[in-house]
PDB file of C-alpha atoms in Angstrom:
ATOM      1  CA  UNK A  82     -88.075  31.691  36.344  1.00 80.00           C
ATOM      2  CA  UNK A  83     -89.005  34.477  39.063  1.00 86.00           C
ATOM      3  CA  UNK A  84     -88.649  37.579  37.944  1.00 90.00           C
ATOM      4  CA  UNK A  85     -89.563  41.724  38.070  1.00 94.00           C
ATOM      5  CA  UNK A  86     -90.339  44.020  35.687  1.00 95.00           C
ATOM      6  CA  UNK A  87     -90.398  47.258  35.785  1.00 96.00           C
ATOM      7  CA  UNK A  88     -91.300  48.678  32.020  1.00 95.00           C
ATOM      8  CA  UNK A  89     -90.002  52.172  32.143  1.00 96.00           C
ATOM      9  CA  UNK A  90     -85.987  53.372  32.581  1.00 95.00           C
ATOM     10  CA  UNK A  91     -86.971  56.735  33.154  1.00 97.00           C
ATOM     11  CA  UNK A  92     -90.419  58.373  34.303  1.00 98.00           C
ATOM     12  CA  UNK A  93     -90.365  61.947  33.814  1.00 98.00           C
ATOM     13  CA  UNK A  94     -93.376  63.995  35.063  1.00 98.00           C
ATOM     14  CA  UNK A  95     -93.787  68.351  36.151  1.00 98.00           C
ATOM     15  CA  UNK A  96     -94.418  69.285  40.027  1.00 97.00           C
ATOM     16  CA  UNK A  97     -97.812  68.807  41.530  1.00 97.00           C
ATOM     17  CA  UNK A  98     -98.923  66.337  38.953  1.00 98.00           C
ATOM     18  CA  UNK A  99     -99.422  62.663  39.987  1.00 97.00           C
ATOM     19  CA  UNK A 100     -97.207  59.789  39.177  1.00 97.00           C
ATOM     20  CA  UNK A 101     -96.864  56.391  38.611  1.00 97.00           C
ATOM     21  CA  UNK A 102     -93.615  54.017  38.596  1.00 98.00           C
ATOM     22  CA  UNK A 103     -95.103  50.815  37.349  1.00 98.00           C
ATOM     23  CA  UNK A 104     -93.752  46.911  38.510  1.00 98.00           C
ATOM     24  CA  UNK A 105     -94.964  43.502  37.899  1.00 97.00           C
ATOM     25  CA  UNK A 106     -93.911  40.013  38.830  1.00 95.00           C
ATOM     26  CA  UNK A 107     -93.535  36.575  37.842  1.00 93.00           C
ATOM     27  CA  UNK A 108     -92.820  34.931  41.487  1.00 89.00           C
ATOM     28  CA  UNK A 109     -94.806  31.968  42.987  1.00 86.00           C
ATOM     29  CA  UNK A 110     -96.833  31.570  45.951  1.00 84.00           C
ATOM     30  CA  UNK A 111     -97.959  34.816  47.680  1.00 84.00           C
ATOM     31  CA  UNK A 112     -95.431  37.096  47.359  1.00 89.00           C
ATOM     32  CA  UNK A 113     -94.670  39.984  49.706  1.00 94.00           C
ATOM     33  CA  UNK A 114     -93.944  42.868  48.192  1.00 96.00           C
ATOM     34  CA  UNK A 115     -91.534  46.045  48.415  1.00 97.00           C
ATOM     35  CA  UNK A 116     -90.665  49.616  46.938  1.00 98.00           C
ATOM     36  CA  UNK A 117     -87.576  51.051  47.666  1.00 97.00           C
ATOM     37  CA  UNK A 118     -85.640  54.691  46.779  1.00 97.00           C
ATOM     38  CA  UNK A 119     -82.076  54.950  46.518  1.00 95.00           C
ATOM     39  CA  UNK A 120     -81.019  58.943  46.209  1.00 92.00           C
ATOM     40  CA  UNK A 121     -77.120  59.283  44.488  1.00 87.00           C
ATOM     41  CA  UNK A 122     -74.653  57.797  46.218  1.00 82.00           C
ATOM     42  CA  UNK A 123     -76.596  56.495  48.794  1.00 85.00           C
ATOM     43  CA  UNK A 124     -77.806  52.864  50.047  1.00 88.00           C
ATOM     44  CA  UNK A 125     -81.736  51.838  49.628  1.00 93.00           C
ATOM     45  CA  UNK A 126     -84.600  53.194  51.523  1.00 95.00           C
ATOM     46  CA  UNK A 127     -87.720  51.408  52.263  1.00 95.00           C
ATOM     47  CA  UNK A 128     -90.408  53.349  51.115  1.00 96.00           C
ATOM     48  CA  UNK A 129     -93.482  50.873  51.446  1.00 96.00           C
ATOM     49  CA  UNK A 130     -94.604  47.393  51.625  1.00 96.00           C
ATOM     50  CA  UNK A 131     -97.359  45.412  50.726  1.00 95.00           C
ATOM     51  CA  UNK A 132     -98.140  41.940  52.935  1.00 92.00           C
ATOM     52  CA  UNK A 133    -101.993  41.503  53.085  1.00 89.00           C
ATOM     53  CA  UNK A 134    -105.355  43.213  53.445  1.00 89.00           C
ATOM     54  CA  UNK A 135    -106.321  46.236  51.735  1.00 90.00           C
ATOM     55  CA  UNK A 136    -105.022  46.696  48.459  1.00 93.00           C
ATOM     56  CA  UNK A 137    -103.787  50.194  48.510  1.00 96.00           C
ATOM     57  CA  UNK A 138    -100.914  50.890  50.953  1.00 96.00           C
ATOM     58  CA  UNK A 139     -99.378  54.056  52.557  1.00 95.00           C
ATOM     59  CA  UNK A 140     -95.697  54.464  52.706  1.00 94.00           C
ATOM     60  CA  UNK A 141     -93.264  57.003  53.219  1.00 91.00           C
ATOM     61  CA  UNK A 142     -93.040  60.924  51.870  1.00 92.00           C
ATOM     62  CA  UNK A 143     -96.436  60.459  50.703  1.00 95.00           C
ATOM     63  CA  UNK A 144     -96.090  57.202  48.188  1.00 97.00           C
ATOM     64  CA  UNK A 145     -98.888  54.621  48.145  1.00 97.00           C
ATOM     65  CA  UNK A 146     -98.990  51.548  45.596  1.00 97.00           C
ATOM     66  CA  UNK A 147    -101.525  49.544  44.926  1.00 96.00           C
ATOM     67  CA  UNK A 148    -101.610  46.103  44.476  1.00 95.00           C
ATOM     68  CA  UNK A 149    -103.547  43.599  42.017  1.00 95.00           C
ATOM     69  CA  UNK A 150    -103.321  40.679  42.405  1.00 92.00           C
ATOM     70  CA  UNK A 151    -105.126  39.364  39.132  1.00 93.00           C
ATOM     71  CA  UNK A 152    -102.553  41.753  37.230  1.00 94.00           C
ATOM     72  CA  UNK A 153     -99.850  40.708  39.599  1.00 94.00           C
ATOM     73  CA  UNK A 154     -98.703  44.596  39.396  1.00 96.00           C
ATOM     74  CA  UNK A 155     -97.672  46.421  42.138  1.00 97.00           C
ATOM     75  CA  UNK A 156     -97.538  50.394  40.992  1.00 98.00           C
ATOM     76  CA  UNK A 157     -95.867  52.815  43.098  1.00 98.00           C
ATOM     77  CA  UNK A 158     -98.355  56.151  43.094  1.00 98.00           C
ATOM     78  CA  UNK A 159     -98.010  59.783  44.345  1.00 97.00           C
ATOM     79  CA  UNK A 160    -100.764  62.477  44.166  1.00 96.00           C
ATOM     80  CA  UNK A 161     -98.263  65.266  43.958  1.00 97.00           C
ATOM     81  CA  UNK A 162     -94.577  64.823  42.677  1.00 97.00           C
ATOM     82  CA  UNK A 163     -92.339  66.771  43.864  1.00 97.00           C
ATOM     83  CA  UNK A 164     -88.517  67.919  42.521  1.00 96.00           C
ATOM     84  CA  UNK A 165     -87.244  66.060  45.918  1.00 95.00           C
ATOM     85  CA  UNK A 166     -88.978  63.109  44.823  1.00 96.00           C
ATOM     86  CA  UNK A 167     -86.143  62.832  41.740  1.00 96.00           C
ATOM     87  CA  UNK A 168     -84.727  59.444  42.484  1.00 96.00           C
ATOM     88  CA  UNK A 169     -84.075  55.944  41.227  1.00 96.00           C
ATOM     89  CA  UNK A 170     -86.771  53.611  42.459  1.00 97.00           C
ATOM     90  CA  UNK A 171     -86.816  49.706  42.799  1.00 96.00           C
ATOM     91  CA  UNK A 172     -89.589  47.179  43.227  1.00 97.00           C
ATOM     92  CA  UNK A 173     -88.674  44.107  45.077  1.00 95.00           C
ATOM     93  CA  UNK A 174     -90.618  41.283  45.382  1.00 94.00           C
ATOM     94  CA  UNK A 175     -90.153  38.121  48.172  1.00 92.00           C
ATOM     95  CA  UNK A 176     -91.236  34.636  47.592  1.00 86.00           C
ATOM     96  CA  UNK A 177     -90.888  31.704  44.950  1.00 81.00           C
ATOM     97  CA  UNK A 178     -89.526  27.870  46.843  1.00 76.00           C
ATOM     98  CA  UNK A 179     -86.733  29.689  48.687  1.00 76.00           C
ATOM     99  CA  UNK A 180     -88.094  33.057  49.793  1.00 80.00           C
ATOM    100  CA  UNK A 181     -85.482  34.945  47.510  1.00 85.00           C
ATOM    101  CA  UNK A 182     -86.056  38.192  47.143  1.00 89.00           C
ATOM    102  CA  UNK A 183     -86.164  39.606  43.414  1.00 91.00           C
ATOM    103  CA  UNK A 184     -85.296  43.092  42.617  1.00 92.00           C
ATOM    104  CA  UNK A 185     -86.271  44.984  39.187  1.00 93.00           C
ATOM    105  CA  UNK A 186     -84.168  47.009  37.137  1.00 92.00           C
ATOM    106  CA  UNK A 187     -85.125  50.318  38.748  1.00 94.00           C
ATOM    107  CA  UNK A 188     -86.608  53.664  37.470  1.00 96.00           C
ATOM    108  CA  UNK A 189     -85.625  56.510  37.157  1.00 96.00           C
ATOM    109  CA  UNK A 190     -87.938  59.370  38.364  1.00 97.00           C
ATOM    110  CA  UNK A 191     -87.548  63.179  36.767  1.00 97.00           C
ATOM    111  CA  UNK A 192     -89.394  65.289  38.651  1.00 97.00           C
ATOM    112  CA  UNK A 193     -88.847  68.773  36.728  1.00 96.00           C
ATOM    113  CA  UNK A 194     -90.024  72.167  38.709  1.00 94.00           C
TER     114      UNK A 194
ATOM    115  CA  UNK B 239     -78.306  54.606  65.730  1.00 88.00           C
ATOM    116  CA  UNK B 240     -79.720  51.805  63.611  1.00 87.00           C
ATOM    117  CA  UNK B 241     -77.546  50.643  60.976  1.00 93.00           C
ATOM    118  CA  UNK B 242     -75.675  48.631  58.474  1.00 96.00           C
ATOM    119  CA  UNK B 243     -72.170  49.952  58.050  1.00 96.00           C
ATOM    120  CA  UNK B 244     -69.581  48.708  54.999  1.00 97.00           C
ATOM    121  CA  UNK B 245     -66.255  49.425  54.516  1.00 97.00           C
ATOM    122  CA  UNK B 246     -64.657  50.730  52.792  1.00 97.00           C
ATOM    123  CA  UNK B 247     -67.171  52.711  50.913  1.00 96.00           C
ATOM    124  CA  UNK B 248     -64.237  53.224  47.676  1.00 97.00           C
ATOM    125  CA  UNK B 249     -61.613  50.551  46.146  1.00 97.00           C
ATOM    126  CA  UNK B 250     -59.676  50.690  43.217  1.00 97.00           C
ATOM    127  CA  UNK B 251     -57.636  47.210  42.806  1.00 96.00           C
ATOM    128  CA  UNK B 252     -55.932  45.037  40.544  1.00 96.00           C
ATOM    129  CA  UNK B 253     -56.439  41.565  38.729  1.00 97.00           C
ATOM    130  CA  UNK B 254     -56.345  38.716  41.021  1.00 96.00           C
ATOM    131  CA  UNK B 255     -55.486  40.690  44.492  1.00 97.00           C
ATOM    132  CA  UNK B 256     -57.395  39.335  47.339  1.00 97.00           C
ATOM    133  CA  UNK B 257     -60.038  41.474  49.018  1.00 97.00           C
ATOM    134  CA  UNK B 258     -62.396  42.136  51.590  1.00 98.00           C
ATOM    135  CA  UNK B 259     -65.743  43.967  51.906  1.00 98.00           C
ATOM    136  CA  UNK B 260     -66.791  44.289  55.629  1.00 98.00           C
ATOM    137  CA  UNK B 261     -70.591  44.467  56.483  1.00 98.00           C
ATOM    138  CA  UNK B 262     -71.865  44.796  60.253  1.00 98.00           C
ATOM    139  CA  UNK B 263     -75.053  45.757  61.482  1.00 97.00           C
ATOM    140  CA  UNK B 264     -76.420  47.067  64.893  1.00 96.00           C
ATOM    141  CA  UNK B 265     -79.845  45.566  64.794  1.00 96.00           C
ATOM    142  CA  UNK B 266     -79.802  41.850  65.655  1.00 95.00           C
ATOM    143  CA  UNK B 267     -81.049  40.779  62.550  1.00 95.00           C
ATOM    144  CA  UNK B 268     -80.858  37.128  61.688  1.00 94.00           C
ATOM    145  CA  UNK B 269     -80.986  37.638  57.851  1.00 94.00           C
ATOM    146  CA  UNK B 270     -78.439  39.312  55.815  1.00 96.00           C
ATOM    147  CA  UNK B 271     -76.942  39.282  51.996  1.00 96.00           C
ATOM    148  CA  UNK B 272     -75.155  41.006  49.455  1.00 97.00           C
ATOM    149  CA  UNK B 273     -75.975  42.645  46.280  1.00 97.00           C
ATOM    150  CA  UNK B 274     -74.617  44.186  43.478  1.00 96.00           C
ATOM    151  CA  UNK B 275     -75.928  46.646  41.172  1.00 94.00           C
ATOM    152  CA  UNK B 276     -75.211  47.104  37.661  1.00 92.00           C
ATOM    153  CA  UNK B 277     -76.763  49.547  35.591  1.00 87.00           C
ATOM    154  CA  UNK B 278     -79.454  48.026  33.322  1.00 83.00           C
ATOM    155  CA  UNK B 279     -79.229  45.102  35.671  1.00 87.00           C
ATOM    156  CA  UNK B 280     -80.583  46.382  39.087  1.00 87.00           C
ATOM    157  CA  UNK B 281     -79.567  44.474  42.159  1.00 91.00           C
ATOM    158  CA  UNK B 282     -78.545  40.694  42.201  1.00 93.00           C
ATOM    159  CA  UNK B 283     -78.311  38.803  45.225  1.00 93.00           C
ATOM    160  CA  UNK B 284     -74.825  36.909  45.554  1.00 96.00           C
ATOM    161  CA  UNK B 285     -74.939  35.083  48.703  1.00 96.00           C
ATOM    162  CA  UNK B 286     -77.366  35.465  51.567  1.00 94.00           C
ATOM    163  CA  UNK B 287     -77.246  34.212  55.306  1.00 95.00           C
ATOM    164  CA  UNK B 288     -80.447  33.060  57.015  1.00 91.00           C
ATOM    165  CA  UNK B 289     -78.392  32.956  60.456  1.00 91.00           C
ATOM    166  CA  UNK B 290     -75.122  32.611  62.375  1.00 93.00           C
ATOM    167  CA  UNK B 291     -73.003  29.897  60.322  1.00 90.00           C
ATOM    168  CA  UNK B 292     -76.008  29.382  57.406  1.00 92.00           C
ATOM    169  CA  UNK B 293     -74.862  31.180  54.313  1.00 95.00           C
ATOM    170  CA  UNK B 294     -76.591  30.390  50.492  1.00 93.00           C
ATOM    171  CA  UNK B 295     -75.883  31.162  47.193  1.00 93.00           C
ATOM    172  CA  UNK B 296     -77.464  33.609  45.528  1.00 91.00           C
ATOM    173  CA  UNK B 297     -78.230  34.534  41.684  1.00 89.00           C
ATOM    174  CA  UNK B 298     -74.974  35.775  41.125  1.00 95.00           C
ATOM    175  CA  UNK B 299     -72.217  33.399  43.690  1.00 97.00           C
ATOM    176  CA  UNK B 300     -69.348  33.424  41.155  1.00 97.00           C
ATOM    177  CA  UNK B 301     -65.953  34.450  42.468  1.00 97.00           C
ATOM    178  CA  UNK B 302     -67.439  35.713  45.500  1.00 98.00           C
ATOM    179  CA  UNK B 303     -67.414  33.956  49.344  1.00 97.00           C
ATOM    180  CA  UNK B 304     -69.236  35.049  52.273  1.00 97.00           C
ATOM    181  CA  UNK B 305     -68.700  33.920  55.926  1.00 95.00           C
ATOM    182  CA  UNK B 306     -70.974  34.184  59.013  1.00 96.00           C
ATOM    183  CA  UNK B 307     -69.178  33.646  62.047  1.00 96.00           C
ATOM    184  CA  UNK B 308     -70.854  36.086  64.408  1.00 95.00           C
ATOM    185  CA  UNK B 309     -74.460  37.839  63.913  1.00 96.00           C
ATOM    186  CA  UNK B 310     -73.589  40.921  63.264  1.00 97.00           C
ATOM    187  CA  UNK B 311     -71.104  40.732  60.172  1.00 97.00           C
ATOM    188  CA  UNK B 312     -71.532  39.160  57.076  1.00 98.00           C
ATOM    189  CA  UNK B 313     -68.070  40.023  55.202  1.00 98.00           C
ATOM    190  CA  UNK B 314     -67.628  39.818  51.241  1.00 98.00           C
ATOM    191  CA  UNK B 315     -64.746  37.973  49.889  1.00 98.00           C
ATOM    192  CA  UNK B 316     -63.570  37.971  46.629  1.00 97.00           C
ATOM    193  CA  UNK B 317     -60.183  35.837  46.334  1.00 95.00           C
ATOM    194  CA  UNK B 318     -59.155  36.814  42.705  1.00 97.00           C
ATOM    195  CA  UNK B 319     -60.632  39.503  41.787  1.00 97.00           C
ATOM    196  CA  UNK B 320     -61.672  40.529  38.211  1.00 97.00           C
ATOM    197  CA  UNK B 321     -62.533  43.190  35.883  1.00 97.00           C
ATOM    198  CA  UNK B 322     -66.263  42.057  35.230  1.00 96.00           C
ATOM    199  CA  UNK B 323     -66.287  42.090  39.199  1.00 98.00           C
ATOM    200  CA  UNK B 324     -66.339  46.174  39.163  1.00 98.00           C
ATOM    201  CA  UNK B 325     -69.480  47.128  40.029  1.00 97.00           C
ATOM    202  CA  UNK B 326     -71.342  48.782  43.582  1.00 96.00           C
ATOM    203  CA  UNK B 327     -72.039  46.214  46.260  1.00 97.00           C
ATOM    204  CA  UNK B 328     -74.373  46.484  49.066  1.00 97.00           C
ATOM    205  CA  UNK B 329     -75.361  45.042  52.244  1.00 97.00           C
ATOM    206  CA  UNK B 330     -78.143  44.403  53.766  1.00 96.00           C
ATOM    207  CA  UNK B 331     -79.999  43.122  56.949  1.00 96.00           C
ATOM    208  CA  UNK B 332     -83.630  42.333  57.526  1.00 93.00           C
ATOM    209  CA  UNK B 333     -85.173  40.797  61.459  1.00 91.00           C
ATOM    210  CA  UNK B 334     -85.939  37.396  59.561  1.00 85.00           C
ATOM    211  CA  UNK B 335     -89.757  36.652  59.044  1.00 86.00           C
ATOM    212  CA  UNK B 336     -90.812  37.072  55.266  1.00 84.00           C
ATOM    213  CA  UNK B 337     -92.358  40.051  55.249  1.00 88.00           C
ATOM    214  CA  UNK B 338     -89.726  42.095  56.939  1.00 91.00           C
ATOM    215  CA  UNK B 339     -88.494  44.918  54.537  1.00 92.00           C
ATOM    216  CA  UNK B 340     -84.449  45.260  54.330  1.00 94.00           C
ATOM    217  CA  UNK B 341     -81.744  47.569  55.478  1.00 95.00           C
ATOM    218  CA  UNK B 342     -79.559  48.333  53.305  1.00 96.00           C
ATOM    219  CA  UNK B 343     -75.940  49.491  53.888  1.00 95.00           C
ATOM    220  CA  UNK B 344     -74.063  52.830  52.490  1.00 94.00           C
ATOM    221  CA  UNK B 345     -72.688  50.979  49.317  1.00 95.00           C
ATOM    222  CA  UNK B 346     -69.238  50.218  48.536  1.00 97.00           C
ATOM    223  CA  UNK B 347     -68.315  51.091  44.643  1.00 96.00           C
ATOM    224  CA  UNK B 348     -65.419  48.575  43.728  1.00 97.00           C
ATOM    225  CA  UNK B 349     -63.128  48.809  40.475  1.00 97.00           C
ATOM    226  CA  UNK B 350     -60.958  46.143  39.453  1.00 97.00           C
ATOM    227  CA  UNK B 351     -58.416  47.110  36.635  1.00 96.00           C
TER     228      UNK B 351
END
């Protein structure tokens, strides 16, 4: 079965240290994949995506996540949280026979001041 | 502006009382579906539409019925509702091609007593 993980309910890290918001998958083929960001009471945001090439890619507000392949892990990284940066996060991940896409169970991010 | 719009965004309802959920977005996109998310659960696809009059099940189709009759809206029927239906739905549209990330409506948070 297709599926993605994400390991931790709840990251909690201080301001102006790095984080990580870690997601794997079980999906066939060559998957594209996806981080979103979804802020209280509000819809998802796409915050980066990963479809070939280099390894490590840019997004939004400063998130990168790198991808590895070998691992098939797709960790969403910042340099330098911040207490804006407090959210619920969600890897997705497109692919498998039908092209589904596959959400995890989100995380949420503490970032505390 | 660019965006998916659902209405209403709040609805409180009883057992077995027909409903609605309107979706509509502004974008052209050829591909949209509906979620829900549950806490614990993240977000499950219930039925997705590739195009205009092509609509497919989902992980989670049961007691739920989509149409596609124009481009644009994608509306979420639920013809007797039930309590394990309460949950928050979304929307979302994407341009089509694989790698496209999604747009994701407001959110609509349903309870069914």
């Amino acid at each position: 079965a297709q599926s993605v993980a994400q390991p931790e309910d709840q990251v909690n890290v201080a301001e102006g240290n790095p984080l990580t918001v870690k997601c794997t998958y079980s999906v066939s083929g060559n998957p594209y994949l996806f981080w979103y960001v979804q802020y209280p009471n509000r819809g998802l945001q796409f915050l980066l995506k990963y479809i070939t090439g280099d390894n490590l890619v840019k997004g939004s507000y400063g998130f990168e996540a790198e991808f590895n392949k070998s691992q098939t892990s797709f960790h969403l990284k910042k340099p330098s949280a911040l207490v804006s940066d407090s959210a619920l996060y969600f890897c997705a991940v497109r692919g498998g026979s039908f092209n589904k896409f596959y959400f995890g169970s989100g995380t949420k991010l503490n970032v505390k001041p | 502006e660019a965006q998916v719009t659902q209405n209403p965004r709040y609805l409180i309802t009883v057992t077995g009382k027909k409903l609605t959920v309107t979706c509509s977005q502004n974008m052209n996109h050829e591909y949209m579906s509906w979620y829900r998310q549950d806490p614990g659960l993240g977000l499950r696809q219930i039925y997705y539409s590739m195009n205009v009059e092509v609509t497919d099940k989902g992980d989670v189709p049961e007691g739920y019925k989509v149409s596609r009759k124009e481009k644009r809206n994608f509306p979420l029927i639920l013809e007797s509702p039930s309590p394990n239906q309460t949950s928050l739905y979304f929307c979302a549209s994407n341009p089509g091609l694989p790698y496209n990330e999604q747009f994701f409506g407001p959110g609509t948070r349903l309870t069914v007593l």
